[in-house]
PDB file of C-alpha atoms and ligand atoms in Angstrom:
ATOM      1  CA  MET A   1      19.591  10.875 -18.387  1.00  0.00           C
ATOM      2  CA  TYR A   2      16.571  12.932 -17.411  1.00  0.00           C
ATOM      3  CA  ILE A   3      14.461  11.385 -14.644  1.00  0.00           C
ATOM      4  CA  ASP A   4      11.327  13.206 -13.550  1.00  0.00           C
ATOM      5  CA  THR A   5      10.184  11.635 -10.277  1.00  0.00           C
ATOM      6  CA  HIS A   6       6.847  13.444 -10.081  1.00  0.00           C
ATOM      7  CA  LEU A   7       4.660  14.453 -13.002  1.00  0.00           C
ATOM      8  CA  HIS A   8       0.892  14.705 -13.386  1.00  0.00           C
ATOM      9  CA  LEU A   9      -0.219  13.669 -16.841  1.00  0.00           C
ATOM     10  CA  CYS A  10      -3.778  13.814 -15.655  1.00  0.00           C
ATOM     11  CA  ASN A  11      -5.534  15.065 -12.598  1.00  0.00           C
ATOM     12  CA  ARG A  12      -8.864  16.596 -11.850  1.00  0.00           C
ATOM     13  CA  TRP A  13      -8.366  19.009 -14.728  1.00  0.00           C
ATOM     14  CA  CYS A  14      -7.469  16.520 -17.405  1.00  0.00           C
ATOM     15  CA  ASP A  15      -6.035  18.131 -20.493  1.00  0.00           C
ATOM     16  CA  ASP A  16      -6.417  16.118 -23.649  1.00  0.00           C
ATOM     17  CA  ILE A  17      -4.652  18.707 -25.801  1.00  0.00           C
ATOM     18  CA  HIS A  18      -1.333  19.013 -24.004  1.00  0.00           C
ATOM     19  CA  ARG A  19      -1.035  15.516 -22.574  1.00  0.00           C
ATOM     20  CA  PRO A  20      -0.398  13.745 -25.920  1.00  0.00           C
ATOM     21  CA  LYS A  21       2.276  16.368 -26.676  1.00  0.00           C
ATOM     22  CA  ALA A  22       3.899  15.696 -23.315  1.00  0.00           C
ATOM     23  CA  ILE A  23       3.841  11.922 -23.822  1.00  0.00           C
ATOM     24  CA  THR A  24       5.352  12.185 -27.311  1.00  0.00           C
ATOM     25  CA  ASP A  25       8.062  14.455 -25.918  1.00  0.00           C
ATOM     26  CA  ILE A  26       8.827  12.080 -23.019  1.00  0.00           C
ATOM     27  CA  ASP A  27       9.133   9.143 -25.383  1.00  0.00           C
ATOM     28  CA  LYS A  28      11.210  10.914 -28.009  1.00  0.00           C
ATOM     29  CA  ASN A  29      13.631  12.334 -25.443  1.00  0.00           C
ATOM     30  CA  LYS A  30      13.726   9.202 -23.275  1.00  0.00           C
ATOM     31  CA  ILE A  31      12.733  10.988 -20.062  1.00  0.00           C
ATOM     32  CA  VAL A  32      12.030   8.446 -17.332  1.00  0.00           C
ATOM     33  CA  THR A  33       8.818   9.814 -15.826  1.00  0.00           C
ATOM     34  CA  TRP A  34       6.957   8.777 -12.690  1.00  0.00           C
ATOM     35  CA  ALA A  35       3.334   9.571 -13.483  1.00  0.00           C
ATOM     36  CA  GLN A  36       1.560  10.538 -10.281  1.00  0.00           C
ATOM     37  CA  SER A  37      -2.109   9.987  -9.720  1.00  0.00           C
ATOM     38  CA  TRP A  38      -4.658  12.007  -7.824  1.00  0.00           C
ATOM     39  CA  ASP A  39      -7.424   9.483  -7.292  1.00  0.00           C
ATOM     40  CA  ILE A  40      -8.440   6.107  -8.714  1.00  0.00           C
ATOM     41  CA  PRO A  41      -9.639   7.369 -12.136  1.00  0.00           C
ATOM     42  CA  SER A  42      -6.426   9.338 -12.697  1.00  0.00           C
ATOM     43  CA  TYR A  43      -4.434   6.212 -11.713  1.00  0.00           C
ATOM     44  CA  MET A  44      -6.341   4.262 -14.369  1.00  0.00           C
ATOM     45  CA  GLY A  45      -5.315   7.064 -16.735  1.00  0.00           C
ATOM     46  CA  ALA A  46      -1.665   6.783 -15.674  1.00  0.00           C
ATOM     47  CA  LEU A  47      -1.765   3.028 -16.315  1.00  0.00           C
ATOM     48  CA  GLU A  48      -3.013   3.757 -19.844  1.00  0.00           C
ATOM     49  CA  TYR A  49      -0.424   6.465 -20.553  1.00  0.00           C
ATOM     50  CA  SER A  50       2.337   4.115 -19.422  1.00  0.00           C
ATOM     51  CA  LYS A  51       1.432   1.906 -22.389  1.00  0.00           C
ATOM     52  CA  GLU A  52       2.142   4.808 -24.721  1.00  0.00           C
ATOM     53  CA  SER A  53       5.795   5.109 -23.708  1.00  0.00           C
ATOM     54  CA  LYS A  54       8.198   2.707 -22.040  1.00  0.00           C
ATOM     55  CA  TYR A  55       9.616   5.706 -20.162  1.00  0.00           C
ATOM     56  CA  ILE A  56       6.385   6.360 -18.249  1.00  0.00           C
ATOM     57  CA  PHE A  57       5.910   4.522 -14.949  1.00  0.00           C
ATOM     58  CA  PRO A  58       2.614   4.943 -13.101  1.00  0.00           C
ATOM     59  CA  ALA A  59       2.340   5.590  -9.368  1.00  0.00           C
ATOM     60  CA  PHE A  60      -0.850   5.002  -7.411  1.00  0.00           C
ATOM     61  CA  GLY A  61      -2.102   7.564  -4.941  1.00  0.00           C
ATOM     62  CA  VAL A  62      -5.149   9.426  -3.739  1.00  0.00           C
ATOM     63  CA  LEU A  63      -4.541  12.980  -2.617  1.00  0.00           C
ATOM     64  CA  PRO A  64      -5.679  13.884   0.904  1.00  0.00           C
ATOM     65  CA  TRP A  65      -8.251  16.345  -0.457  1.00  0.00           C
ATOM     66  CA  GLU A  66     -10.186  13.438  -1.944  1.00  0.00           C
ATOM     67  CA  ALA A  67     -10.339  11.526   1.351  1.00  0.00           C
ATOM     68  CA  PHE A  68     -14.034  12.146   1.991  1.00  0.00           C
ATOM     69  CA  ASP A  69     -15.007  10.519  -1.304  1.00  0.00           C
ATOM     70  CA  TYR A  70     -12.791   7.523  -0.491  1.00  0.00           C
ATOM     71  CA  LYS A  71     -13.677   7.059   3.183  1.00  0.00           C
ATOM     72  CA  ASP A  72     -15.580   3.834   2.442  1.00  0.00           C
ATOM     73  CA  ARG A  73     -13.087   2.528  -0.115  1.00  0.00           C
ATOM     74  CA  PHE A  74      -9.942   1.911   1.974  1.00  0.00           C
ATOM     75  CA  ASP A  75     -10.022  -1.831   1.139  1.00  0.00           C
ATOM     76  CA  GLU A  76     -10.034  -1.016  -2.557  1.00  0.00           C
ATOM     77  CA  ILE A  77      -7.104   1.358  -2.030  1.00  0.00           C
ATOM     78  CA  ALA A  78      -5.139  -1.294  -0.121  1.00  0.00           C
ATOM     79  CA  LYS A  79      -5.702  -3.766  -2.964  1.00  0.00           C
ATOM     80  CA  LEU A  80      -4.485  -1.319  -5.616  1.00  0.00           C
ATOM     81  CA  CYS A  81      -1.382  -0.547  -3.511  1.00  0.00           C
ATOM     82  CA  LYS A  82      -0.424  -4.213  -3.542  1.00  0.00           C
ATOM     83  CA  ASP A  83      -0.148  -4.247  -7.339  1.00  0.00           C
ATOM     84  CA  ALA A  84       1.256  -0.729  -7.778  1.00  0.00           C
ATOM     85  CA  LEU A  85       4.841  -0.090  -8.911  1.00  0.00           C
ATOM     86  CA  MET A  86       5.090   2.914  -6.609  1.00  0.00           C
ATOM     87  CA  LEU A  87       2.806   5.098  -4.491  1.00  0.00           C
ATOM     88  CA  GLY A  88       2.039   8.730  -5.180  1.00  0.00           C
ATOM     89  CA  GLU A  89       0.746  11.240  -4.763  1.00  0.00           C
ATOM     90  CA  ILE A  90      -0.358  10.804  -1.169  1.00  0.00           C
ATOM     91  CA  GLY A  91      -0.149  13.035   1.877  1.00  0.00           C
ATOM     92  CA  TRP A  92      -1.708  15.288   4.459  1.00  0.00           C
ATOM     93  CA  ASP A  93      -2.814  18.851   3.774  1.00  0.00           C
ATOM     94  CA  GLU A  94      -5.789  20.347   5.570  1.00  0.00           C
ATOM     95  CA  ARG A  95      -5.226  24.012   4.806  1.00  0.00           C
ATOM     96  CA  ASN A  96      -5.459  23.628   1.024  1.00  0.00           C
ATOM     97  CA  ALA A  97      -8.423  21.255   1.083  1.00  0.00           C
ATOM     98  CA  GLN A  98     -11.324  22.586  -0.960  1.00  0.00           C
ATOM     99  CA  ASP A  99     -13.481  19.851   0.504  1.00  0.00           C
ATOM    100  CA  LYS A 100     -13.183  20.415   4.246  1.00  0.00           C
ATOM    101  CA  ARG A 101     -15.130  17.198   4.824  1.00  0.00           C
ATOM    102  CA  SER A 102     -11.892  15.402   3.831  1.00  0.00           C
ATOM    103  CA  ILE A 103     -10.090  16.574   6.987  1.00  0.00           C
ATOM    104  CA  PRO A 104     -11.079  13.810   9.450  1.00  0.00           C
ATOM    105  CA  TYR A 105     -10.319  11.145   6.835  1.00  0.00           C
ATOM    106  CA  GLN A 106      -6.951  12.405   5.583  1.00  0.00           C
ATOM    107  CA  VAL A 107      -4.769  10.643   8.150  1.00  0.00           C
ATOM    108  CA  PRO A 108      -6.715   7.341   8.176  1.00  0.00           C
ATOM    109  CA  MET A 109      -6.417   7.205   4.370  1.00  0.00           C
ATOM    110  CA  LEU A 110      -2.722   8.129   4.435  1.00  0.00           C
ATOM    111  CA  GLU A 111      -2.134   5.312   6.919  1.00  0.00           C
ATOM    112  CA  VAL A 112      -3.574   2.795   4.457  1.00  0.00           C
ATOM    113  CA  PHE A 113      -0.842   3.887   2.031  1.00  0.00           C
ATOM    114  CA  LEU A 114       1.893   3.982   4.677  1.00  0.00           C
ATOM    115  CA  GLU A 115       1.034   0.453   5.806  1.00  0.00           C
ATOM    116  CA  ALA A 116       1.162  -0.775   2.209  1.00  0.00           C
ATOM    117  CA  ALA A 117       4.489   0.987   1.618  1.00  0.00           C
ATOM    118  CA  GLU A 118       5.929  -0.731   4.674  1.00  0.00           C
ATOM    119  CA  LYS A 119       4.486  -4.132   3.760  1.00  0.00           C
ATOM    120  CA  TYR A 120       5.492  -4.124   0.085  1.00  0.00           C
ATOM    121  CA  ASN A 121       8.562  -1.897   0.374  1.00  0.00           C
ATOM    122  CA  LEU A 122       7.189   0.714  -2.037  1.00  0.00           C
ATOM    123  CA  ILE A 123       8.544   4.107  -3.040  1.00  0.00           C
ATOM    124  CA  MET A 124       6.193   6.896  -1.965  1.00  0.00           C
ATOM    125  CA  ASN A 125       5.731  10.445  -3.240  1.00  0.00           C
ATOM    126  CA  LEU A 126       4.410  12.467  -0.305  1.00  0.00           C
ATOM    127  CA  HIS A 127       2.714  15.846  -0.138  1.00  0.00           C
ATOM    128  CA  PHE A 128       2.811  17.455   3.329  1.00  0.00           C
ATOM    129  CA  ARG A 129       1.709  21.094   3.282  1.00  0.00           C
ATOM    130  CA  GLY A 130       0.009  23.892   5.069  1.00  0.00           C
ATOM    131  CA  GLY A 131       1.821  23.663   8.403  1.00  0.00           C
ATOM    132  CA  LEU A 132       1.586  19.864   8.611  1.00  0.00           C
ATOM    133  CA  GLU A 133       5.160  19.243   7.423  1.00  0.00           C
ATOM    134  CA  ARG A 134       6.341  18.364  10.956  1.00  0.00           C
ATOM    135  CA  ASP A 135       3.322  16.175  11.743  1.00  0.00           C
ATOM    136  CA  GLY A 136       3.620  14.390   8.404  1.00  0.00           C
ATOM    137  CA  PHE A 137       7.320  13.759   8.978  1.00  0.00           C
ATOM    138  CA  GLU A 138       6.654  12.356  12.472  1.00  0.00           C
ATOM    139  CA  LEU A 139       3.904  10.087  11.156  1.00  0.00           C
ATOM    140  CA  LEU A 140       6.197   8.873   8.371  1.00  0.00           C
ATOM    141  CA  LYS A 141       8.973   8.119  10.880  1.00  0.00           C
ATOM    142  CA  SER A 142       6.606   5.894  12.869  1.00  0.00           C
ATOM    143  CA  TYR A 143       6.534   3.483   9.896  1.00  0.00           C
ATOM    144  CA  ASP A 144       9.371   1.253   8.861  1.00  0.00           C
ATOM    145  CA  SER A 145       9.979   2.591   5.377  1.00  0.00           C
ATOM    146  CA  LYS A 146      12.949   4.478   4.006  1.00  0.00           C
ATOM    147  CA  LYS A 147      11.757   4.802   0.418  1.00  0.00           C
ATOM    148  CA  ALA A 148       9.923   8.047   1.019  1.00  0.00           C
ATOM    149  CA  ILE A 149      10.142  11.190  -1.080  1.00  0.00           C
ATOM    150  CA  ILE A 150       8.915  14.387   0.528  1.00  0.00           C
ATOM    151  CA  HIS A 151       7.825  16.207  -2.589  1.00  0.00           C
ATOM    152  CA  SER A 152       8.558  19.943  -2.694  1.00  0.00           C
ATOM    153  CA  TYR A 153       9.135  20.098   1.073  1.00  0.00           C
ATOM    154  CA  SER A 154       7.625  23.342   2.351  1.00  0.00           C
ATOM    155  CA  GLY A 155       8.414  23.365   6.073  1.00  0.00           C
ATOM    156  CA  PRO A 156      11.185  25.289   7.849  1.00  0.00           C
ATOM    157  CA  PRO A 157      14.665  24.852   6.270  1.00  0.00           C
ATOM    158  CA  GLU A 158      16.113  23.804   9.655  1.00  0.00           C
ATOM    159  CA  MET A 159      13.993  20.646   9.667  1.00  0.00           C
ATOM    160  CA  ILE A 160      15.764  19.345   6.554  1.00  0.00           C
ATOM    161  CA  LYS A 161      18.687  18.206   8.747  1.00  0.00           C
ATOM    162  CA  GLU A 162      16.315  15.795  10.478  1.00  0.00           C
ATOM    163  CA  ILE A 163      14.913  14.616   7.132  1.00  0.00           C
ATOM    164  CA  ASN A 164      18.490  13.976   5.947  1.00  0.00           C
ATOM    165  CA  GLU A 165      19.230  11.987   9.103  1.00  0.00           C
ATOM    166  CA  GLN A 166      16.205   9.789   8.472  1.00  0.00           C
ATOM    167  CA  GLY A 167      17.393   9.128   4.922  1.00  0.00           C
ATOM    168  CA  PHE A 168      14.188  10.392   3.335  1.00  0.00           C
ATOM    169  CA  TYR A 169      14.465  11.874  -0.160  1.00  0.00           C
ATOM    170  CA  VAL A 170      13.315  15.381  -1.031  1.00  0.00           C
ATOM    171  CA  SER A 171      12.304  16.453  -4.538  1.00  0.00           C
ATOM    172  CA  TYR A 172      12.234  19.908  -6.082  1.00  0.00           C
ATOM    173  CA  GLY A 173      11.420  21.449  -9.441  1.00  0.00           C
ATOM    174  CA  SER A 174       8.514  23.041 -11.273  1.00  0.00           C
ATOM    175  CA  SER A 175       7.572  23.992 -14.797  1.00  0.00           C
ATOM    176  CA  LYS A 176       7.890  27.614 -13.638  1.00  0.00           C
ATOM    177  CA  PHE A 177      11.333  27.260 -12.013  1.00  0.00           C
ATOM    178  CA  ASP A 178      12.954  29.625 -14.491  1.00  0.00           C
ATOM    179  CA  LYS A 179      10.308  32.264 -13.750  1.00  0.00           C
ATOM    180  CA  LEU A 180      10.698  32.539  -9.981  1.00  0.00           C
ATOM    181  CA  ASN A 181      10.770  36.003  -8.456  1.00  0.00           C
ATOM    182  CA  LYS A 182      13.388  37.041  -5.907  1.00  0.00           C
ATOM    183  CA  ALA A 183      11.385  35.932  -2.867  1.00  0.00           C
ATOM    184  CA  GLN A 184      10.541  32.563  -4.421  1.00  0.00           C
ATOM    185  CA  THR A 185      14.170  32.031  -5.415  1.00  0.00           C
ATOM    186  CA  GLY A 186      15.234  32.687  -1.819  1.00  0.00           C
ATOM    187  CA  TYR A 187      12.551  30.332  -0.498  1.00  0.00           C
ATOM    188  CA  TYR A 188      13.724  27.467  -2.722  1.00  0.00           C
ATOM    189  CA  ARG A 189      17.435  28.174  -2.311  1.00  0.00           C
ATOM    190  CA  ASN A 190      17.099  28.048   1.492  1.00  0.00           C
ATOM    191  CA  ARG A 191      15.668  24.555   1.233  1.00  0.00           C
ATOM    192  CA  ILE A 192      17.393  23.063  -1.811  1.00  0.00           C
ATOM    193  CA  THR A 193      20.843  23.823  -0.399  1.00  0.00           C
ATOM    194  CA  GLU A 194      19.998  22.016   2.872  1.00  0.00           C
ATOM    195  CA  VAL A 195      19.123  18.672   1.272  1.00  0.00           C
ATOM    196  CA  HIS A 196      21.965  16.138   1.421  1.00  0.00           C
ATOM    197  CA  GLU A 197      23.444  15.428  -2.002  1.00  0.00           C
ATOM    198  CA  ASP A 198      22.514  11.748  -1.651  1.00  0.00           C
ATOM    199  CA  LEU A 199      18.864  12.595  -1.070  1.00  0.00           C
ATOM    200  CA  LEU A 200      17.912  15.366  -3.487  1.00  0.00           C
ATOM    201  CA  ILE A 201      15.906  14.391  -6.565  1.00  0.00           C
ATOM    202  CA  ILE A 202      14.232  16.292  -9.385  1.00  0.00           C
ATOM    203  CA  GLU A 203      10.596  16.700 -10.409  1.00  0.00           C
ATOM    204  CA  ILE A 204       8.450  18.774 -12.747  1.00  0.00           C
ATOM    205  CA  ASP A 205       5.106  18.152 -10.948  1.00  0.00           C
ATOM    206  CA  VAL A 206       2.638  19.999 -13.154  1.00  0.00           C
ATOM    207  CA  LEU A 207       3.096  21.180 -16.737  1.00  0.00           C
ATOM    208  CA  GLN A 208       1.521  24.476 -17.615  1.00  0.00           C
ATOM    209  CA  ARG A 209      -1.704  23.950 -19.511  1.00  0.00           C
ATOM    210  CA  ASP A 210      -2.209  27.333 -21.112  1.00  0.00           C
ATOM    211  CA  GLU A 211      -0.285  28.973 -23.958  1.00  0.00           C
ATOM    212  CA  GLU A 212       2.723  28.826 -21.626  1.00  0.00           C
ATOM    213  CA  PHE A 213       2.874  25.044 -22.085  1.00  0.00           C
ATOM    214  CA  ARG A 214       6.390  23.727 -22.588  1.00  0.00           C
ATOM    215  CA  PRO A 215       7.143  20.001 -22.863  1.00  0.00           C
ATOM    216  CA  PRO A 216       9.243  18.130 -20.279  1.00  0.00           C
ATOM    217  CA  SER A 217      12.374  18.160 -22.481  1.00  0.00           C
ATOM    218  CA  VAL A 218      12.333  21.976 -22.396  1.00  0.00           C
ATOM    219  CA  VAL A 219      11.369  22.338 -18.718  1.00  0.00           C
ATOM    220  CA  PHE A 220      13.725  19.739 -17.245  1.00  0.00           C
ATOM    221  CA  PRO A 221      17.091  21.275 -18.267  1.00  0.00           C
ATOM    222  CA  LYS A 222      15.910  24.649 -16.960  1.00  0.00           C
ATOM    223  CA  ILE A 223      15.250  23.058 -13.554  1.00  0.00           C
ATOM    224  CA  LEU A 224      18.725  21.453 -13.607  1.00  0.00           C
ATOM    225  CA  LYS A 225      20.283  24.838 -14.343  1.00  0.00           C
ATOM    226  CA  ILE A 226      18.408  26.689 -11.573  1.00  0.00           C
ATOM    227  CA  ILE A 227      19.196  24.017  -8.976  1.00  0.00           C
ATOM    228  CA  ALA A 228      22.838  23.895 -10.114  1.00  0.00           C
ATOM    229  CA  ASP A 229      23.126  27.666  -9.649  1.00  0.00           C
ATOM    230  CA  MET A 230      21.601  27.442  -6.179  1.00  0.00           C
ATOM    231  CA  ARG A 231      23.964  24.645  -5.152  1.00  0.00           C
ATOM    232  CA  LYS A 232      26.947  26.250  -6.905  1.00  0.00           C
ATOM    233  CA  THR A 233      27.608  23.355  -9.232  1.00  0.00           C
ATOM    234  CA  THR A 234      26.849  22.393 -12.843  1.00  0.00           C
ATOM    235  CA  PRO A 235      23.617  21.144 -14.456  1.00  0.00           C
ATOM    236  CA  GLU A 236      25.500  18.010 -15.510  1.00  0.00           C
ATOM    237  CA  GLU A 237      26.382  17.285 -11.893  1.00  0.00           C
ATOM    238  CA  ILE A 238      22.743  17.782 -10.799  1.00  0.00           C
ATOM    239  CA  GLU A 239      21.564  15.468 -13.571  1.00  0.00           C
ATOM    240  CA  ALA A 240      24.112  12.814 -12.498  1.00  0.00           C
ATOM    241  CA  MET A 241      23.196  13.273  -8.820  1.00  0.00           C
ATOM    242  CA  ASN A 242      19.524  12.765  -9.626  1.00  0.00           C
ATOM    243  CA  GLN A 243      20.288   9.589 -11.565  1.00  0.00           C
ATOM    244  CA  ARG A 244      22.495   8.198  -8.767  1.00  0.00           C
ATOM    245  CA  ASN A 245      19.892   8.953  -6.129  1.00  0.00           C
ATOM    246  CA  VAL A 246      17.011   7.479  -8.102  1.00  0.00           C
ATOM    247  CA  LEU A 247      19.017   4.299  -8.767  1.00  0.00           C
ATOM    248  CA  ARG A 248      19.742   3.951  -5.060  1.00  0.00           C
ATOM    249  CA  LEU A 249      16.092   4.587  -4.220  1.00  0.00           C
ATOM    250  CA  ILE A 250      14.787   1.905  -6.583  1.00  0.00           C
ATOM    251  CA  GLY A 251      17.500  -0.474  -5.333  1.00  0.00           C
ATOM    252  CA  ASP A 252      16.849  -4.094  -6.226  1.00  0.00           C
ATOM    253  CA  ASP A 253      13.041  -3.759  -6.244  1.00  0.00           C
ATOM    254  CA  PRO A 254      11.960  -6.550  -8.630  1.00  0.00           C
ATOM    255  CA  LYS A 255       8.902  -4.518  -9.669  1.00  0.00           C
ATOM    256  CA  LEU A 256      11.197  -1.788 -11.004  1.00  0.00           C
ATOM    257  CA  GLU A 257      13.559  -4.056 -12.935  1.00  0.00           C
ATOM    258  CA  VAL A 258      12.500  -2.555 -16.290  1.00  0.00           C
ATOM    259  CA  MET A 259      13.189   0.953 -15.050  1.00  0.00           C
ATOM    260  CA  ARG A 260      16.570  -0.029 -13.634  1.00  0.00           C
ATOM    261  CA  LYS A 261      17.586  -1.484 -16.987  1.00  0.00           C
ATOM    262  CA  ILE A 262      16.703   1.744 -18.754  1.00  0.00           C
ATOM    263  CA  LEU A 263      18.647   3.776 -16.176  1.00  0.00           C
ATOM    264  CA  ASP A 264      21.657   1.505 -16.339  1.00  0.00           C
ATOM    265  CA  GLN A 265      22.041   1.928 -20.091  1.00  0.00           C
TER     266      GLN A 265
HETATM  267 ZN1   ZN B 301       1.979  16.635  -7.494  1.00  0.00          ZN
END
């Protein structure tokens, strides 16, 4: 079964042309999809899209770049976390922030999510980038939560050993994975081969919105193939590994009972 642990059906650049195509494709091909949000409005969107297919599960998050706009709304965030199925996308990334005013508020906002994840035992999809991979990892370790996914980990490959030891999951994939150049292939191979087989999971992240758009059912098997080649195994084994790892990650979480039933079929 295909399980995409990180997909944006809507973000700041909402696309009303391709999104319905993606949702129809997800439903028809039974692709369990964790719809990530970017801010509160996109989370409201994800909640709506999840009504359009039983395979779509919304995650609540506010990206660090939006932290300035949310600096007075941490209570509202904490409340939404309590009712959320999962958290994502959240994180810490100063270098790529268009709104530099977000910088002093990124960590305080992230900590609201980390506290909620610890309190309610929630899965988290985390974005640590721009040289903050180590700091993000250290902050994460200071909380008592194992259900963390470091999404498209971008730090040094050597650090993955420590991530493995902590039992944190790492996700990889992209809608452009079959179009990587040699340098990009090397970059991903150096990291993907370091992740422990019990901790690697698969994601699409962002679908292309231009004429290059391809639906999840076309993109996902290409990702399986690329990762299988890198790890010198088969796409079937990568698909099975992803399913095993996701099932272990969701564990006996009562909020994710519906998802577990679908995955167990
Ligand atoms: Zn994302």
